[in-house]
Coordinates of C-alpha atoms in Angstrom, one line a residue:
M1 CA 0.0 0.0 0.0
A2 CA 1.2 3.6 -0.5
L3 CA 1.0 6.0 2.2
S4 CA -1.3 8.8 2.0
N5 CA 0.0 12.6 1.7
E6 CA -1.6 12.8 5.4
Q7 CA 0.1 9.8 6.6
I8 CA 3.3 10.9 5.2
E9 CA 3.0 14.3 7.0
R10 CA 2.0 12.6 10.4
Y11 CA 4.8 10.0 10.3
S12 CA 7.5 12.1 8.9
R13 CA 9.7 11.9 12.0
H14 CA 9.6 8.1 11.6
I15 CA 10.1 7.9 7.8
I16 CA 13.1 9.9 8.0
L17 CA 14.8 7.3 10.4
K18 CA 16.8 5.0 8.3
E19 CA 15.6 2.2 10.7
V20 CA 12.0 3.0 10.0
G21 CA 11.5 4.6 6.8
A22 CA 8.3 4.4 4.7
K23 CA 8.7 0.4 4.7
G24 CA 8.9 0.4 8.6
Q25 CA 5.8 2.8 8.9
K26 CA 4.0 0.2 6.6
K27 CA 4.6 -2.5 8.8
L28 CA 3.4 -0.6 12.0
L29 CA 0.1 0.3 9.8
N30 CA -0.2 -3.5 9.2
A31 CA 0.7 -4.8 12.5
K32 CA -1.9 -5.7 15.4
V33 CA -0.9 -5.3 19.0
L34 CA -3.2 -6.4 22.1
I35 CA -2.9 -4.4 25.2
I36 CA -4.2 -6.3 28.5
G37 CA -5.1 -3.6 31.1
A38 CA -5.8 0.0 30.4
G39 CA -4.3 1.1 33.6
G40 CA -0.9 2.6 34.7
L41 CA 1.0 0.9 32.2
G42 CA -1.5 0.3 29.4
A43 CA -2.5 3.9 29.3
P44 CA 0.9 5.4 28.0
A45 CA 1.8 2.2 26.0
A46 CA -1.6 2.6 24.2
M47 CA -1.3 6.2 23.4
Y48 CA 2.2 6.0 22.1
L49 CA 1.3 2.9 19.9
A50 CA -1.7 4.7 18.6
A51 CA 0.4 7.9 17.9
A52 CA 2.9 5.5 16.2
G53 CA 0.3 4.5 13.6
V54 CA -0.1 0.7 14.7
G55 CA -2.9 -0.1 12.5
T56 CA -4.8 -2.2 14.9
I57 CA -4.7 -2.1 18.6
G58 CA -6.8 -4.3 21.0
I59 CA -7.7 -3.2 24.7
V60 CA -8.8 -5.7 27.4
D61 CA -10.2 -4.2 30.8
A62 CA -13.2 -4.9 32.7
D63 CA -13.0 -1.9 35.1
E64 CA -14.5 1.5 35.0
V65 CA -12.4 4.8 35.4
D66 CA -11.8 5.8 39.0
L67 CA -10.9 9.2 40.4
S68 CA -7.7 7.6 42.1
N69 CA -6.8 6.2 38.5
L70 CA -6.1 9.7 37.2
Q71 CA -2.6 10.4 38.8
R72 CA -1.0 7.7 36.5
Q73 CA -3.5 6.5 34.0
I74 CA -3.1 9.6 31.4
I75 CA -5.5 8.1 28.7
H76 CA -8.5 9.0 31.1
T77 CA -9.5 12.1 32.2
T78 CA -12.0 13.7 34.8
Q79 CA -14.8 13.5 32.5
D80 CA -14.6 10.0 32.1
V81 CA -14.7 8.9 35.6
G82 CA -17.6 6.1 35.8
K83 CA -16.7 5.2 32.2
A84 CA -15.6 1.9 31.1
K85 CA -11.9 2.1 30.8
V86 CA -11.9 0.5 27.3
Q87 CA -14.2 3.0 25.9
S88 CA -12.5 5.9 27.3
A89 CA -9.1 4.6 25.7
K90 CA -10.6 3.9 22.5
E91 CA -12.1 7.7 22.4
T92 CA -8.6 9.2 23.5
M93 CA -6.8 6.8 21.0
N94 CA -9.2 7.5 18.1
A95 CA -9.0 11.1 18.8
L96 CA -5.1 11.2 18.8
N97 CA -4.9 9.2 15.5
P98 CA -8.1 8.2 13.2
D99 CA -5.8 5.6 11.4
V100 CA -6.2 3.2 14.1
T101 CA -8.5 0.7 14.5
V102 CA -9.3 0.0 18.1
H103 CA -11.1 -3.1 19.2
T104 CA -12.4 -3.3 23.0
Y105 CA -12.8 -6.0 24.9
R106 CA -14.6 -5.1 28.5
E107 CA -14.2 -8.2 30.3
F108 CA -11.8 -10.1 32.6
V109 CA -9.0 -12.3 31.1
D110 CA -9.1 -16.0 32.2
S111 CA -8.3 -19.4 31.0
S112 CA -11.7 -19.6 29.0
N113 CA -10.8 -16.8 26.6
I114 CA -7.2 -16.0 26.8
M115 CA -6.4 -18.0 23.7
E116 CA -9.2 -16.6 21.7
L117 CA -8.0 -13.1 22.8
I118 CA -4.6 -13.2 21.7
E119 CA -4.8 -15.2 18.7
P120 CA -5.6 -12.3 16.0
Y121 CA -2.5 -10.0 17.5
D122 CA 1.2 -9.9 16.4
F123 CA 2.5 -8.7 20.0
I124 CA 0.8 -8.9 23.4
I125 CA 1.5 -6.1 25.9
D126 CA 0.8 -7.3 29.7
G127 CA -0.4 -4.2 31.8
T128 CA -2.3 -6.2 34.3
D129 CA -2.6 -5.7 38.1
N130 CA -2.4 -9.2 39.6
F131 CA 0.2 -12.0 39.8
P132 CA -2.4 -14.7 38.6
A133 CA -3.2 -12.9 35.3
K134 CA 0.6 -12.3 34.7
F135 CA 1.0 -16.1 34.8
L136 CA -1.7 -16.6 33.0
I137 CA -0.9 -14.2 30.0
N138 CA 2.6 -15.7 30.1
D139 CA 1.4 -19.2 29.7
A140 CA -1.0 -18.3 26.9
C141 CA 1.4 -16.9 25.0
V142 CA 4.0 -19.4 25.4
L143 CA 1.5 -21.9 24.3
A144 CA 0.2 -20.0 21.4
K145 CA 3.8 -18.7 20.4
K146 CA 3.1 -15.1 20.7
P147 CA 5.7 -12.5 22.1
F148 CA 4.6 -10.2 24.8
S149 CA 6.2 -7.7 27.0
H150 CA 5.7 -8.0 30.5
A151 CA 6.2 -4.9 33.1
G152 CA 5.2 -3.9 36.5
I153 CA 5.6 -0.6 38.8
I154 CA 5.6 -0.2 42.3
R155 CA 6.7 3.1 44.5
F156 CA 9.7 4.2 42.7
Q157 CA 10.6 1.1 40.9
G158 CA 9.7 -0.6 37.9
Q159 CA 10.8 -3.5 35.7
L160 CA 10.1 -5.1 31.9
M161 CA 11.2 -7.8 30.2
T162 CA 10.1 -9.3 26.6
Y163 CA 9.3 -13.0 25.4
V164 CA 10.1 -14.0 22.0
P165 CA 9.3 -17.7 21.1
G166 CA 12.7 -19.6 21.0
K167 CA 14.6 -16.6 21.8
G168 CA 14.7 -16.4 25.6
P169 CA 13.2 -17.3 28.8
C170 CA 9.6 -16.6 29.6
Y171 CA 8.1 -14.9 32.9
R172 CA 7.7 -18.3 34.5
C173 CA 11.4 -19.1 33.9
V174 CA 12.2 -16.1 36.0
F175 CA 9.4 -16.0 38.7
E176 CA 8.3 -19.7 38.7
N177 CA 4.8 -19.4 40.5
P178 CA 2.7 -16.4 41.9
P179 CA 3.7 -15.6 45.3
P180 CA 1.4 -16.7 48.3
K181 CA -1.6 -14.3 48.5
D182 CA -0.9 -10.9 50.4
S183 CA 2.8 -11.6 50.6
V184 CA 3.1 -8.6 48.2
P185 CA 2.0 -5.3 49.0
T186 CA -0.3 -3.8 46.5
C187 CA 0.3 -0.5 45.0
K188 CA -2.9 0.7 46.8
Q189 CA -1.2 -0.2 50.1
A190 CA 2.3 0.8 49.0
G191 CA 1.9 3.6 46.7
V192 CA 3.4 4.4 43.3
I193 CA 4.5 7.6 41.6
G194 CA 2.5 8.4 38.6
A195 CA 5.2 9.1 36.1
M196 CA 6.8 5.2 36.7
G197 CA 3.9 4.4 34.6
G198 CA 4.8 6.8 31.8
V199 CA 8.4 5.5 31.8
I200 CA 7.8 1.9 32.0
G201 CA 4.7 1.7 29.7
S202 CA 6.4 3.7 27.2
L203 CA 9.2 1.4 27.2
Q204 CA 6.7 -1.7 26.5
A205 CA 5.6 0.3 23.4
M206 CA 9.0 0.9 22.3
E207 CA 9.7 -2.8 22.5
A208 CA 6.4 -3.4 20.6
V209 CA 7.5 -1.2 17.6
K210 CA 11.0 -2.6 17.8
Y211 CA 9.6 -6.2 17.3
I212 CA 7.3 -4.9 14.6
I213 CA 9.9 -2.9 12.5
G214 CA 12.5 -5.7 13.1
K215 CA 15.1 -3.4 14.4
G216 CA 17.2 -3.2 17.4
E217 CA 17.8 -5.6 20.6
L218 CA 14.9 -6.4 22.5
L219 CA 14.7 -7.2 26.2
T220 CA 14.9 -11.1 25.5
G221 CA 16.8 -12.9 27.8
S222 CA 17.3 -9.8 30.1
L223 CA 15.4 -8.2 32.9
L224 CA 15.5 -4.1 33.0
T225 CA 15.0 -2.5 36.2
Y226 CA 14.6 1.0 37.1
D227 CA 14.9 3.2 40.1
A228 CA 13.7 6.6 40.0
L229 CA 15.1 7.9 43.2
T230 CA 18.4 7.2 42.1
M231 CA 17.7 7.6 38.3
T232 CA 19.3 4.0 37.9
F233 CA 18.7 1.4 35.1
R234 CA 19.9 -2.0 35.6
K235 CA 19.9 -4.7 32.9
I236 CA 20.1 -8.1 34.5
K237 CA 21.2 -11.2 32.3
L238 CA 18.6 -13.9 32.5
P239 CA 19.4 -17.6 31.4
Q240 CA 18.7 -18.3 27.9
H241 CA 17.0 -21.6 28.7
V242 CA 15.5 -23.0 32.0
A243 CA 15.0 -26.9 31.3
N244 CA 12.6 -27.1 34.2
C245 CA 10.0 -24.5 33.4
A246 CA 6.8 -25.9 33.8
V247 CA 5.5 -24.2 30.4
C248 CA 8.6 -23.9 27.9
G249 CA 11.0 -26.1 29.6
D250 CA 12.2 -29.6 28.2
H251 CA 9.3 -31.5 29.8
P252 CA 6.3 -29.1 30.2
T253 CA 3.6 -29.8 32.6
I254 CA 1.4 -26.7 31.9
L255 CA -0.3 -27.7 28.5
K256 CA -3.3 -25.3 28.7
P257 CA -3.7 -22.0 30.4
I258 CA -4.4 -22.1 34.4
D259 CA -6.7 -19.9 36.5
Y260 CA -4.9 -19.1 39.9
E261 CA -6.9 -17.5 43.0
Q262 CA -7.5 -14.1 41.9
A263 CA -6.0 -11.7 44.4
E264 CA -5.3 -7.6 44.0
C265 CA -1.5 -7.9 44.6
D266 CA -0.2 -5.4 41.8
G267 CA 3.4 -5.1 43.6
L268 CA 6.5 -5.2 41.8
G269 CA 5.8 -7.2 38.6
L270 CA 2.5 -5.6 38.3
T271 CA 0.7 -2.4 37.9
D272 CA -2.7 -0.7 38.1

């Protein structure tokens, strides 16, 4: 397809990059990204992917906008309080870029729908707010051979990693199993600085863009951590293969998605 004059102007700062160009922009316009969670991470990720011209973006979230969300979930406004988050997100994204087709899924993610939700998409962004959902998304993406970005924030800290089938460990390789209920403080209990969502969520969007255009090094095989108080990034090398991983190891025991007990535990590894 040929880019229209309006698209050439809109994406001009992309097109002049040798790593992107018109070819890369067309890849973005033809790509499909699913964002699970329209909260602290999903909000900035969705806005930057829409601005970048990712042609189809899905948003999954069952919740409504709450006043306490607005300190970090920048895709929503005060006027959106009480509105479904997916609808608020869709309106903001379409206002920003009418090129983008936004599909909304106002539902909780569980073992009964996860495989169907991720199936049409090229890349998945995990912006969920509980450990059971994160392990569910990881396992489904591994089983379906879908690349995805994990991230989490709490207080002044954040972390992220990217899984690409056959190119590094999955989330379960690193964290193995969900922690016991109530063993990790929630953001509601411990707090989170609002801009942390912008920093880490934007990095998730960057990982998606790099994957789509096929340029740069992804966070496969690495966990990136960030401490805002000391302004320190640390890239931790992960094992390339974990033989005893229950979902991607040599003898996997998880052959279909599992529903763990749902618990609000949006600590590090999670966001709200």
